[in-house]
Coordinates of C-alpha atoms in Angstrom, one line a residue:
Chain B
M791 CA -3.1 -19.7 -11.2
R792 CA -6.1 -21.8 -10.3
L793 CA -7.8 -18.7 -8.9
A794 CA -7.0 -16.8 -12.1
A795 CA -8.5 -19.6 -14.3
T796 CA -11.6 -19.8 -12.1
L797 CA -12.2 -16.0 -12.2
V798 CA -11.7 -15.8 -15.9
A799 CA -14.1 -18.7 -16.5
L800 CA -16.6 -17.0 -14.1
C801 CA -16.4 -13.7 -16.0
A802 CA -16.7 -15.4 -19.4
A803 CA -19.8 -17.4 -18.2
L804 CA -21.4 -14.3 -16.7
F805 CA -20.6 -12.3 -19.8
V806 CA -22.5 -14.8 -22.0
L807 CA -25.3 -15.0 -19.5
S808 CA -25.6 -11.2 -19.6
L809 CA -25.8 -11.3 -23.4
V810 CA -28.8 -13.7 -23.3
T811 CA -30.6 -12.0 -20.5
G812 CA -33.0 -9.2 -21.4
Y813 CA -36.5 -7.8 -21.9
A814 CA -37.0 -9.8 -25.2
S815 CA -37.0 -13.5 -24.2
V816 CA -35.2 -15.3 -27.0
P817 CA -33.6 -18.7 -26.8
A818 CA -29.9 -18.4 -25.9
G819 CA -28.6 -20.1 -29.0
Q820 CA -30.7 -18.0 -31.3
A821 CA -29.6 -14.8 -29.5
L822 CA -25.9 -15.6 -29.7
K823 CA -26.2 -16.6 -33.4
A824 CA -27.9 -13.3 -34.1
L825 CA -25.1 -11.5 -32.3
I826 CA -22.3 -13.3 -34.3
I827 CA -23.9 -13.3 -37.8
G828 CA -25.5 -9.9 -37.6
D829 CA -28.2 -10.4 -40.3
G830 CA -29.9 -7.1 -39.8
T831 CA -32.9 -8.6 -38.1
P832 CA -34.3 -6.7 -35.1
L833 CA -32.9 -9.4 -32.9
S834 CA -29.3 -8.9 -34.2
V835 CA -29.7 -5.2 -33.7
V836 CA -30.8 -5.7 -30.1
M837 CA -27.9 -8.1 -29.5
R838 CA -25.3 -5.9 -31.1
E839 CA -26.5 -2.4 -30.2
I840 CA -28.0 -3.0 -26.8
R841 CA -26.9 -6.1 -25.0
L842 CA -23.3 -6.3 -26.2
P843 CA -22.4 -2.8 -25.1
R844 CA -24.3 -3.3 -21.8
A845 CA -22.3 -6.5 -21.0
L846 CA -19.0 -4.9 -22.1
L847 CA -19.7 -1.9 -19.9
A848 CA -20.6 -4.1 -16.9
A849 CA -17.3 -6.0 -17.2
M850 CA -15.2 -2.8 -17.8
I851 CA -16.8 -0.9 -14.9
G852 CA -16.5 -3.8 -12.6
A853 CA -12.8 -4.3 -13.5
S854 CA -12.2 -0.6 -12.9
L855 CA -13.8 -0.5 -9.5
G856 CA -12.3 -3.7 -8.3
L857 CA -8.8 -2.8 -9.5
S858 CA -8.8 0.7 -8.1
G859 CA -10.3 -0.6 -4.8
A860 CA -7.5 -3.1 -4.5
A861 CA -4.8 -0.4 -5.4
L862 CA -6.2 2.1 -2.9
Q863 CA -6.5 -0.5 -0.1
G864 CA -2.9 -1.5 -0.8
Y865 CA -1.6 2.0 -0.9
L866 CA -3.4 3.1 2.3
R867 CA -2.9 -0.2 4.0
N868 CA -6.5 -0.1 5.1
P869 CA -9.1 -2.7 4.1
L870 CA -11.8 0.0 4.4
A871 CA -10.5 2.1 1.6
E872 CA -12.6 2.3 -1.6
P873 CA -12.4 4.2 -4.9
G874 CA -14.9 6.8 -3.8
L875 CA -12.5 7.8 -1.0
I876 CA -10.4 10.1 -3.1
G877 CA -13.5 12.0 -4.2
I878 CA -13.3 11.4 -8.0
S879 CA -16.6 9.6 -8.2
G880 CA -18.3 12.4 -6.3
A881 CA -16.7 15.0 -8.6
A882 CA -17.8 13.0 -11.7
A883 CA -21.4 12.7 -10.3
L884 CA -21.4 16.5 -9.8
G885 CA -20.5 17.0 -13.5
A886 CA -23.3 14.6 -14.6
V887 CA -25.8 16.4 -12.4
L888 CA -24.9 19.8 -13.8
A889 CA -25.3 18.4 -17.3
I890 CA -28.8 17.1 -16.5
Q891 CA -29.8 20.2 -14.7
T892 CA -28.7 22.6 -17.4
G893 CA -30.5 20.6 -20.0
L894 CA -27.4 19.9 -21.9
T895 CA -28.3 16.2 -22.1
L896 CA -31.4 17.1 -24.1
H897 CA -29.4 18.6 -26.9
F898 CA -26.5 16.2 -27.0
A899 CA -26.6 12.6 -25.7
L900 CA -22.9 12.4 -24.7
A901 CA -23.0 15.7 -22.8
L902 CA -23.6 13.8 -19.5
P903 CA -20.5 11.5 -19.6
L904 CA -18.4 14.3 -21.0
A905 CA -19.4 16.7 -18.3
A906 CA -18.7 14.0 -15.7
L907 CA -15.3 13.3 -17.1
G908 CA -14.5 17.0 -17.2
M909 CA -15.4 17.4 -13.6
A910 CA -13.4 14.2 -12.6
V911 CA -10.3 15.8 -14.2
L912 CA -11.0 19.0 -12.2
G913 CA -11.3 16.8 -9.1
V914 CA -8.0 15.2 -9.7
L915 CA -6.2 18.5 -10.2
L916 CA -7.7 19.8 -6.9
I917 CA -6.7 16.6 -5.0
L918 CA -3.1 16.7 -6.3
A919 CA -2.9 20.4 -5.4
L920 CA -4.3 19.8 -1.9
A921 CA -2.3 16.6 -1.1
G922 CA 1.0 18.3 -1.7
P923 CA 4.2 17.1 -3.3
R924 CA 5.4 14.6 -0.7
G925 CA 4.2 11.0 -1.0
G926 CA 2.3 10.7 2.3
S927 CA -1.0 8.9 2.5
I928 CA -2.7 10.9 5.2
T929 CA -2.8 14.1 3.2
L930 CA -4.3 12.2 0.3
I931 CA -7.2 10.8 2.4
L932 CA -7.9 14.3 3.9
A933 CA -7.8 15.9 0.4
G934 CA -10.2 13.1 -0.9
I935 CA -12.6 13.6 2.0
A936 CA -12.6 17.4 1.4
I937 CA -13.3 16.9 -2.4
S938 CA -16.0 14.4 -1.7
A939 CA -17.7 16.7 0.8
L940 CA -17.5 19.6 -1.5
A941 CA -18.9 17.7 -4.5
S942 CA -21.8 16.2 -2.6
A943 CA -22.6 19.7 -1.1
L944 CA -22.7 21.2 -4.6
T945 CA -24.8 18.3 -5.9
S946 CA -27.3 18.8 -3.1
L947 CA -27.3 22.5 -3.9
V948 CA -28.1 21.8 -7.5
L949 CA -31.0 19.5 -6.5
N950 CA -32.1 22.0 -3.9
L951 CA -32.4 24.9 -6.3
S952 CA -33.7 22.8 -9.2
P953 CA -36.8 24.6 -10.6
N954 CA -37.6 21.6 -12.7
P955 CA -39.0 18.5 -10.9
F956 CA -38.3 16.3 -13.9
A957 CA -34.7 17.2 -14.0
A958 CA -34.5 16.6 -10.2
A959 CA -36.1 13.1 -10.7
D960 CA -33.7 12.4 -13.5
I961 CA -30.8 13.4 -11.3
V962 CA -31.9 11.2 -8.4
F963 CA -32.4 8.2 -10.7
W964 CA -29.1 8.8 -12.5
M965 CA -27.2 8.9 -9.2
M966 CA -28.5 5.4 -8.3
G967 CA -26.3 4.0 -11.1
S968 CA -27.5 1.9 -14.0
L969 CA -26.4 0.3 -17.2
A970 CA -29.8 0.4 -18.9
D971 CA -30.0 2.0 -22.4
R972 CA -26.2 2.4 -22.9
S973 CA -24.7 2.2 -26.3
F974 CA -21.4 1.6 -28.0
A975 CA -20.9 5.4 -27.9
H976 CA -20.5 5.0 -24.1
V977 CA -18.1 2.1 -24.5
W978 CA -15.8 4.1 -26.8
L979 CA -16.0 7.1 -24.6
A980 CA -15.0 5.2 -21.4
L981 CA -12.6 2.7 -22.8
P982 CA -9.6 4.9 -23.5
F983 CA -9.7 6.4 -20.0
M984 CA -10.3 3.1 -18.4
A985 CA -7.5 1.4 -20.4
L986 CA -5.1 4.1 -19.4
G987 CA -6.2 3.7 -15.7
W988 CA -5.8 0.0 -15.8
V989 CA -2.3 0.1 -17.2
M990 CA -1.2 2.7 -14.6
L991 CA -2.8 0.8 -11.7
A992 CA -1.6 -2.7 -12.8
R993 CA 2.0 -1.4 -12.7
L994 CA 1.8 -0.5 -9.0
G995 CA 2.0 -4.1 -7.7
R996 CA 5.7 -4.0 -6.8
G997 CA 5.4 -0.7 -4.9
L998 CA 2.2 -1.8 -3.1
D999 CA 3.9 -5.1 -2.0
A1000 CA 6.8 -3.1 -0.5
L1001 CA 4.3 -0.8 1.2
T1002 CA 3.2 -3.8 3.2
L1003 CA 6.1 -2.9 5.5
G1004 CA 5.3 0.8 5.8
E1005 CA 6.3 3.9 3.9
D1006 CA 9.8 4.1 5.4
A1007 CA 10.7 0.5 4.6
A1008 CA 9.2 0.8 1.1
Q1009 CA 11.2 3.9 0.3
A1010 CA 14.4 2.2 1.5
M1011 CA 13.6 -0.7 -0.8
G1012 CA 13.7 1.7 -3.8
V1013 CA 10.0 2.7 -4.1
H1014 CA 9.5 6.3 -5.2
L1015 CA 6.5 7.2 -3.1
P1016 CA 5.5 10.5 -4.7
R1017 CA 5.5 8.9 -8.1
L1018 CA 3.6 5.9 -6.9
R1019 CA 0.9 8.1 -5.4
L1020 CA 0.6 10.2 -8.5
A1021 CA 0.1 7.1 -10.6
L1022 CA -2.4 5.8 -8.1
V1023 CA -4.5 9.0 -8.1
I1024 CA -4.4 9.5 -11.9
G1025 CA -5.0 5.8 -12.6
T1026 CA -8.0 5.6 -10.2
A1027 CA -9.4 8.9 -11.5
C1028 CA -9.2 7.6 -15.1
A1029 CA -10.8 4.3 -14.3
V1030 CA -13.4 5.4 -11.7
G1031 CA -14.1 8.8 -13.3
A1032 CA -14.9 7.0 -16.6
A1033 CA -17.0 4.4 -14.8
T1034 CA -19.1 7.0 -13.0
A1035 CA -19.4 9.0 -16.1
V1036 CA -21.2 6.2 -18.0
A1037 CA -23.0 4.4 -15.3
G1038 CA -23.5 6.7 -12.3
A1039 CA -22.2 5.9 -8.8
I1040 CA -21.9 2.2 -8.1
G1041 CA -20.6 1.5 -4.6
F1042 CA -19.4 -1.5 -2.7
V1043 CA -17.6 -3.2 -5.6
G1044 CA -14.3 -1.6 -4.8
L1045 CA -14.7 -2.2 -1.1
V1046 CA -16.1 -5.8 -1.0
V1047 CA -14.2 -7.5 -3.9
P1048 CA -10.6 -6.9 -2.7
H1049 CA -11.7 -7.9 0.8
L1050 CA -13.4 -11.1 -0.5
L1051 CA -10.4 -12.1 -2.6
R1052 CA -7.5 -11.1 -0.2
P1053 CA -7.3 -14.5 1.6
L1054 CA -7.3 -16.3 -1.7
V1055 CA -4.1 -14.6 -3.0
G1056 CA -2.2 -14.9 0.2
A1057 CA -2.9 -11.2 1.0
R1058 CA -0.2 -10.0 -1.4
P1059 CA -1.3 -6.6 -2.7
S1060 CA 0.2 -7.2 -6.2
A1061 CA -1.7 -10.4 -6.7
L1062 CA -4.8 -8.8 -5.4
L1063 CA -4.8 -6.2 -8.2
W1064 CA -5.6 -8.6 -11.1
A1065 CA -7.7 -10.8 -9.0
S1066 CA -9.9 -7.8 -7.9
A1067 CA -10.2 -6.6 -11.5
L1068 CA -11.6 -10.0 -12.5
G1069 CA -13.7 -10.3 -9.4
G1070 CA -15.1 -6.8 -9.8
A1071 CA -16.1 -7.6 -13.4
A1072 CA -17.8 -10.8 -12.3
M1073 CA -19.7 -9.0 -9.5
V1074 CA -21.0 -6.2 -11.7
L1075 CA -21.9 -8.6 -14.5
A1076 CA -23.8 -10.8 -12.1
T1077 CA -25.6 -7.9 -10.4
D1078 CA -26.6 -6.4 -13.8
I1079 CA -28.1 -9.7 -14.8
A1080 CA -29.9 -9.8 -11.5
V1081 CA -31.5 -6.4 -11.9
R1082 CA -33.0 -7.6 -15.2
V1083 CA -34.2 -11.0 -13.9
A1084 CA -35.5 -9.9 -10.5
L1085 CA -37.9 -7.1 -11.6
P1086 CA -38.0 -7.2 -15.4
D1087 CA -40.9 -4.7 -15.6
R1088 CA -39.5 -2.2 -13.2
D1089 CA -36.3 -0.4 -13.8
L1090 CA -34.4 -1.7 -10.8
K1091 CA -31.1 0.3 -10.6
L1092 CA -27.8 -1.5 -10.6
G1093 CA -26.4 0.7 -7.8
V1094 CA -29.3 0.1 -5.6
L1095 CA -29.2 -3.7 -5.9
M1096 CA -25.4 -3.6 -5.5
A1097 CA -25.7 -1.8 -2.2
L1098 CA -28.5 -4.2 -1.2
V1099 CA -26.2 -7.2 -1.9
G1100 CA -22.9 -5.5 -0.9
A1101 CA -23.9 -4.2 2.5
P1102 CA -24.9 -7.5 4.0
L1103 CA -21.9 -9.1 2.4
F1104 CA -19.7 -6.5 4.0
L1105 CA -21.3 -7.1 7.3
H1106 CA -20.6 -10.8 7.0
L1107 CA -17.0 -10.0 6.3
I1108 CA -16.7 -7.7 9.3
Y1109 CA -18.2 -10.5 11.4
K1110 CA -15.7 -13.0 10.1
T1111 CA -12.8 -10.6 10.6
R1112 CA -13.9 -9.8 14.1
K1113 CA -13.8 -13.5 15.0
E1114 CA -10.2 -13.8 13.8
L1115 CA -9.0 -10.7 15.7
P1116 CA -8.0 -11.1 19.4
Chain S
M119 CA 36.7 1.7 1.7
S120 CA 33.8 3.5 3.3
L121 CA 30.2 2.4 2.9
L122 CA 28.7 5.6 4.4
S123 CA 30.1 9.0 4.9
L124 CA 28.2 11.8 6.6
T125 CA 29.5 15.3 6.6
D126 CA 27.9 18.0 8.8
L127 CA 24.5 16.3 8.5
T128 CA 21.9 18.6 10.0
V129 CA 18.1 18.1 10.3
R130 CA 15.8 20.9 11.5
R131 CA 12.2 20.3 12.5
G132 CA 10.4 23.5 12.9
T133 CA 12.6 25.6 15.2
R134 CA 14.2 22.5 16.8
T135 CA 17.5 21.1 15.5
A136 CA 17.0 17.3 15.7
L137 CA 20.4 16.6 14.3
D138 CA 23.2 19.0 14.6
G139 CA 26.2 18.8 12.3
V140 CA 27.1 15.1 12.6
S141 CA 30.0 13.8 10.6
L142 CA 31.1 10.2 10.6
T143 CA 32.4 7.5 8.3
V144 CA 31.5 3.9 8.4
G145 CA 33.9 1.5 6.8
V146 CA 33.7 -2.2 5.9
G147 CA 33.4 -4.8 8.7
E148 CA 32.1 -2.5 11.4
C149 CA 29.3 -3.2 13.8
V150 CA 28.3 0.3 14.9
G151 CA 26.0 0.7 17.9
L152 CA 24.1 4.0 17.9
I153 CA 23.4 5.0 21.5
G154 CA 21.9 7.9 23.3
P155 CA 18.9 8.8 25.5
N156 CA 15.4 9.1 24.0
G157 CA 15.2 12.0 21.6
A158 CA 18.9 12.2 21.1
G159 CA 18.5 11.9 17.3
K160 CA 19.4 8.2 16.7
T161 CA 16.4 7.6 14.4
T162 CA 16.8 11.0 12.7
L163 CA 20.5 10.3 12.0
M164 CA 19.7 7.0 10.3
R165 CA 16.7 8.3 8.4
A166 CA 18.6 11.4 7.2
A167 CA 21.6 9.2 6.2
L168 CA 19.3 7.1 4.1
G169 CA 17.7 10.2 2.5
L170 CA 14.3 9.6 4.0
L171 CA 14.4 13.0 5.7
P172 CA 15.2 16.4 4.2
A173 CA 18.6 17.4 5.6
T174 CA 21.5 19.7 5.0
G175 CA 25.1 18.5 4.8
T176 CA 25.9 15.4 2.8
S177 CA 25.3 11.7 3.1
T178 CA 26.9 9.5 0.4
L179 CA 24.0 7.2 0.7
A180 CA 21.3 9.8 0.3
A181 CA 23.1 11.1 -2.8
L182 CA 22.6 7.8 -4.6
P183 CA 19.6 7.1 -6.9
L184 CA 16.8 5.3 -5.0
A185 CA 17.1 2.0 -6.7
E186 CA 20.9 1.8 -6.3
R187 CA 20.6 2.9 -2.6
A188 CA 18.3 0.0 -2.0
R189 CA 21.0 -2.4 -3.2
I190 CA 23.6 -0.9 -0.9
A191 CA 21.7 -0.3 2.3
A192 CA 18.9 -2.3 4.0
W193 CA 16.7 -0.5 6.6
M194 CA 14.5 -1.8 9.3
P195 CA 12.4 1.1 10.7
Q196 CA 11.5 1.3 14.4
T197 CA 7.8 1.2 13.5
R198 CA 7.2 -2.5 13.0
E199 CA 4.5 -2.6 10.4
I200 CA 3.2 -5.7 8.5
A201 CA -0.1 -4.4 7.0
W202 CA -1.5 -7.6 5.5
P203 CA -1.8 -11.1 6.8
V204 CA 0.9 -12.5 4.5
S205 CA 3.0 -15.6 5.3
V206 CA 6.3 -15.1 7.1
E207 CA 8.1 -16.3 4.0
T208 CA 6.3 -13.8 1.7
A209 CA 7.1 -11.0 4.1
I210 CA 10.8 -11.9 4.2
A211 CA 10.8 -12.3 0.4
L212 CA 9.9 -8.6 0.1
G213 CA 13.5 -7.9 0.9
R214 CA 14.4 -9.1 -2.6
L215 CA 12.3 -6.5 -4.4
P216 CA 15.3 -4.1 -5.0
H217 CA 17.1 -6.9 -6.8
L218 CA 14.3 -8.1 -9.0
P219 CA 13.6 -6.5 -12.4
R220 CA 10.0 -5.4 -12.8
G221 CA 7.7 -8.4 -13.2
A222 CA 10.5 -11.0 -12.6
R223 CA 9.9 -13.9 -10.2
P224 CA 12.5 -14.7 -7.5
G225 CA 15.4 -16.8 -8.9
A226 CA 17.8 -19.2 -7.3
L227 CA 19.9 -16.4 -5.9
D228 CA 16.9 -14.8 -4.4
R229 CA 15.7 -18.0 -2.8
A230 CA 19.2 -18.6 -1.4
A231 CA 19.2 -15.1 0.2
I232 CA 15.7 -15.6 1.7
D233 CA 16.6 -19.0 3.1
A234 CA 19.8 -17.7 4.6
A235 CA 17.9 -14.9 6.3
I236 CA 15.4 -17.4 7.6
V237 CA 18.1 -19.6 9.0
R238 CA 20.0 -16.7 10.6
M239 CA 16.9 -15.5 12.4
E240 CA 15.9 -19.1 13.4
L241 CA 12.5 -18.8 11.7
E242 CA 12.5 -22.2 9.9
D243 CA 9.4 -23.3 11.7
Y244 CA 7.5 -20.1 11.0
R245 CA 7.7 -20.0 7.2
T246 CA 4.1 -20.7 6.5
R247 CA 2.6 -18.9 9.5
T248 CA 0.7 -15.7 9.1
A249 CA 3.1 -12.8 10.0
T250 CA 0.4 -10.6 11.5
R251 CA -0.7 -13.3 14.0
L252 CA 2.8 -13.6 15.5
S253 CA 3.8 -11.9 18.7
G254 CA 5.6 -8.5 18.6
G255 CA 9.0 -10.0 19.2
E256 CA 8.5 -12.7 16.6
Q257 CA 7.3 -10.0 14.1
A258 CA 10.5 -8.1 14.9
R259 CA 12.6 -11.1 14.0
V260 CA 10.6 -11.5 10.7
L261 CA 11.3 -7.9 9.9
I262 CA 15.0 -8.3 10.7
A263 CA 15.1 -11.3 8.4
R264 CA 13.4 -9.3 5.7
A265 CA 16.1 -6.7 5.9
L266 CA 18.8 -9.4 5.9
A267 CA 17.3 -10.9 2.8
Q268 CA 17.9 -7.6 1.0
D269 CA 21.6 -8.8 1.2
T270 CA 23.2 -5.4 1.2
P271 CA 26.8 -4.4 2.2
L272 CA 25.3 -2.0 4.8
F273 CA 22.5 -3.1 7.2
M274 CA 20.7 -0.4 9.3
A275 CA 18.2 -1.1 12.0
D276 CA 16.3 1.1 14.4
E277 CA 16.0 -0.6 17.8
P278 CA 15.7 -4.1 16.3
I279 CA 16.2 -5.9 19.6
A280 CA 13.6 -4.0 21.6
G281 CA 10.9 -6.4 22.8
L282 CA 12.9 -9.5 22.1
D283 CA 13.5 -12.2 24.7
P284 CA 17.1 -12.3 26.2
A285 CA 18.1 -15.3 24.1
H286 CA 16.9 -13.7 20.9
Q287 CA 18.5 -10.4 21.8
I288 CA 21.8 -12.0 22.2
A289 CA 21.4 -14.2 19.1
T290 CA 20.4 -11.2 17.0
M291 CA 23.4 -9.1 18.2
K292 CA 25.6 -12.1 17.3
V293 CA 24.0 -12.1 13.8
F294 CA 25.0 -8.4 13.5
A295 CA 28.5 -9.1 14.7
D296 CA 28.8 -12.0 12.3
L297 CA 27.7 -9.8 9.4
A298 CA 30.5 -7.4 10.3
R299 CA 33.0 -10.2 10.5
E300 CA 31.9 -11.3 7.0
G301 CA 32.8 -7.9 5.7
R302 CA 29.5 -6.1 5.8
S303 CA 28.7 -3.2 8.0
V304 CA 25.9 -2.8 10.5
I305 CA 24.5 0.4 12.1
V306 CA 22.1 -0.4 14.9
S307 CA 20.5 1.8 17.4
L308 CA 19.9 0.3 20.8
H309 CA 19.2 1.1 24.5
D310 CA 20.8 -2.0 26.0
L311 CA 24.3 -0.7 26.7
G312 CA 25.4 -4.1 28.0
L313 CA 24.7 -5.8 24.7
A314 CA 26.2 -2.8 22.9
A315 CA 29.4 -3.1 24.9
R316 CA 29.7 -6.8 24.2
H317 CA 28.8 -7.1 20.5
C318 CA 29.5 -3.8 18.8
T319 CA 33.0 -3.0 17.4
R320 CA 32.3 0.7 17.7
L321 CA 29.8 2.9 19.5
V322 CA 28.5 6.3 18.4
M323 CA 27.0 8.3 21.3
L324 CA 24.5 11.0 20.6
Q325 CA 23.1 13.7 22.9
A326 CA 20.6 16.3 21.9
G327 CA 21.3 15.9 18.2
R328 CA 25.1 16.1 18.6
L329 CA 27.7 13.4 18.3
V330 CA 29.5 13.4 21.7
A331 CA 31.6 10.3 21.5
D332 CA 32.7 7.8 18.8
G333 CA 35.1 4.9 19.1
P334 CA 35.5 1.4 20.6
P335 CA 33.0 0.6 23.4
A336 CA 35.6 1.0 26.2
E337 CA 36.5 4.5 25.0
V338 CA 32.9 5.6 24.6
L339 CA 31.3 4.1 27.7
T340 CA 33.5 6.0 30.2
R341 CA 32.2 6.9 33.6
E342 CA 32.0 10.6 32.6
N343 CA 30.2 10.0 29.3
V344 CA 27.6 7.7 30.8
E345 CA 26.9 10.0 33.7
R346 CA 26.8 13.1 31.5
V347 CA 24.7 11.7 28.6
F348 CA 22.5 9.1 30.3
G349 CA 22.5 10.4 33.8
V350 CA 23.4 7.1 35.4
T351 CA 26.3 5.5 37.1
A352 CA 27.4 2.1 35.8
Y353 CA 29.5 -1.0 36.5
Y354 CA 31.8 -1.7 33.6
E355 CA 34.5 -4.3 33.8
T356 CA 36.3 -6.6 31.4
T357 CA 35.8 -10.1 32.8
P358 CA 37.0 -13.5 31.6
Q359 CA 33.6 -13.8 29.9
G360 CA 34.0 -10.6 28.1
P361 CA 33.1 -7.0 28.9
V362 CA 30.2 -6.5 31.3
F363 CA 28.3 -3.2 31.5
Q364 CA 25.5 -2.7 33.9
P365 CA 23.8 0.7 34.6
M366 CA 23.4 1.1 38.4
E367 CA 21.9 4.3 39.7
V368 CA 20.2 7.4 38.4
V369 CA 22.4 10.4 39.3
R370 CA 20.1 13.3 38.6

């Protein structure tokens, strides 16, 4: 409970900090007042239309990545699993790349996230068809790797054949992952999918706990494995597909956050679910603040900084784990 | 009253028949030892009986809905897996999952079952230790306790005493015999025929997927059966300290 309170307080503090961080340097009190009162001044428009959706998206995306990372690690009983593993983020990225390449995004602002979501749905259908009806985890990993490889090959093909260098540059920058210039339209587009994904993933706790003892033991304890796997895949696809659709690919959150919090919840997969959702939200909020503070004049991409922070953090964790192993 | 009834249970894997038309009934208060050489179908029999493998024929257990089955039979698989560094107590408490409504915390009844399992397996001093850092034999005892905590009328375990020290092998077999005396039933596969002869009330002998003998230990562990199925000769006498069975020489 103390951990929950700490994480909630951390998220709340980072959320407020995210709201008062930005290109226009305004005293924090004044900025928050403009946000709440909404008097039609330019400042209140900035707060309500730019910074609020940005902070909301950071929290939503972080929670989605953390939660699905924890669920996948629990299901696969492998601390190296991460949401990208089942190929949904790769498929969503391909959808976005196609939308940029075909110029759809120039005609219609939401074409990009919609195309990404559409491709994510296609990815899920393919995975479910490939992984087969029984509840095994190996087939799911193999299907995910196949989808990831296919999606990244097609993305490379689009880049390769792109006749338009501007579109190619756009694609490359989009793929780095960012929350700059997002609006409430993005929030409303992502929220229903994410909320559905959160509900589906949050309900897996019991089954994931039982899976600690292996698939056979879990089944004998009354866990319906095919149903659990279906909920896991669809829940992850909803949450991560929507996150990738609005912000591009952001790695390491789903990998590092569950790893970091596992010792603090006594390693129980069910407790790790909510903890990782909160921890993920905090990590993305913090990184999104950092990209604005570190290089305010350059558009430092969220995904780039996340990888820069995440990779050494992960190395440190591996080093620590190595010391504990025989 | 029978807890488990198998009729003509058959499992095919590819072209091989892993289990070939096994029929048997397990009643209340039996401690059934499942014996047979490697690959005889002991694991397959138990998994098919639990509905964990597609099989033809019938098993009363496999026919039950998943949640109800989990309240009737506990299962300790041969693969001893504890995936996360949870405490011993947390691992054992997982056995209560089938009895807990979704989202409910363990109540007094659950705590009592967990404590009883911990006491039975002599794990009092291990409660707060990290399960993944224990030795293989200690982990096996934790997993047996986990299945005991499920508190079911039928307890099934696949080679639970393999890798345990002699004292804990005997103690664990005594726990199984006690469970049977308390009116539960136990089905346990094992390779130690001496312990099987001493502690089981009934032995079921499998060879190449077929049931070849079924009855009290003295009727199953005959010289012919042991020679034909296991390919060994054995010393088997009833002594003042109970039955003694010791495999002696390989005959083929």
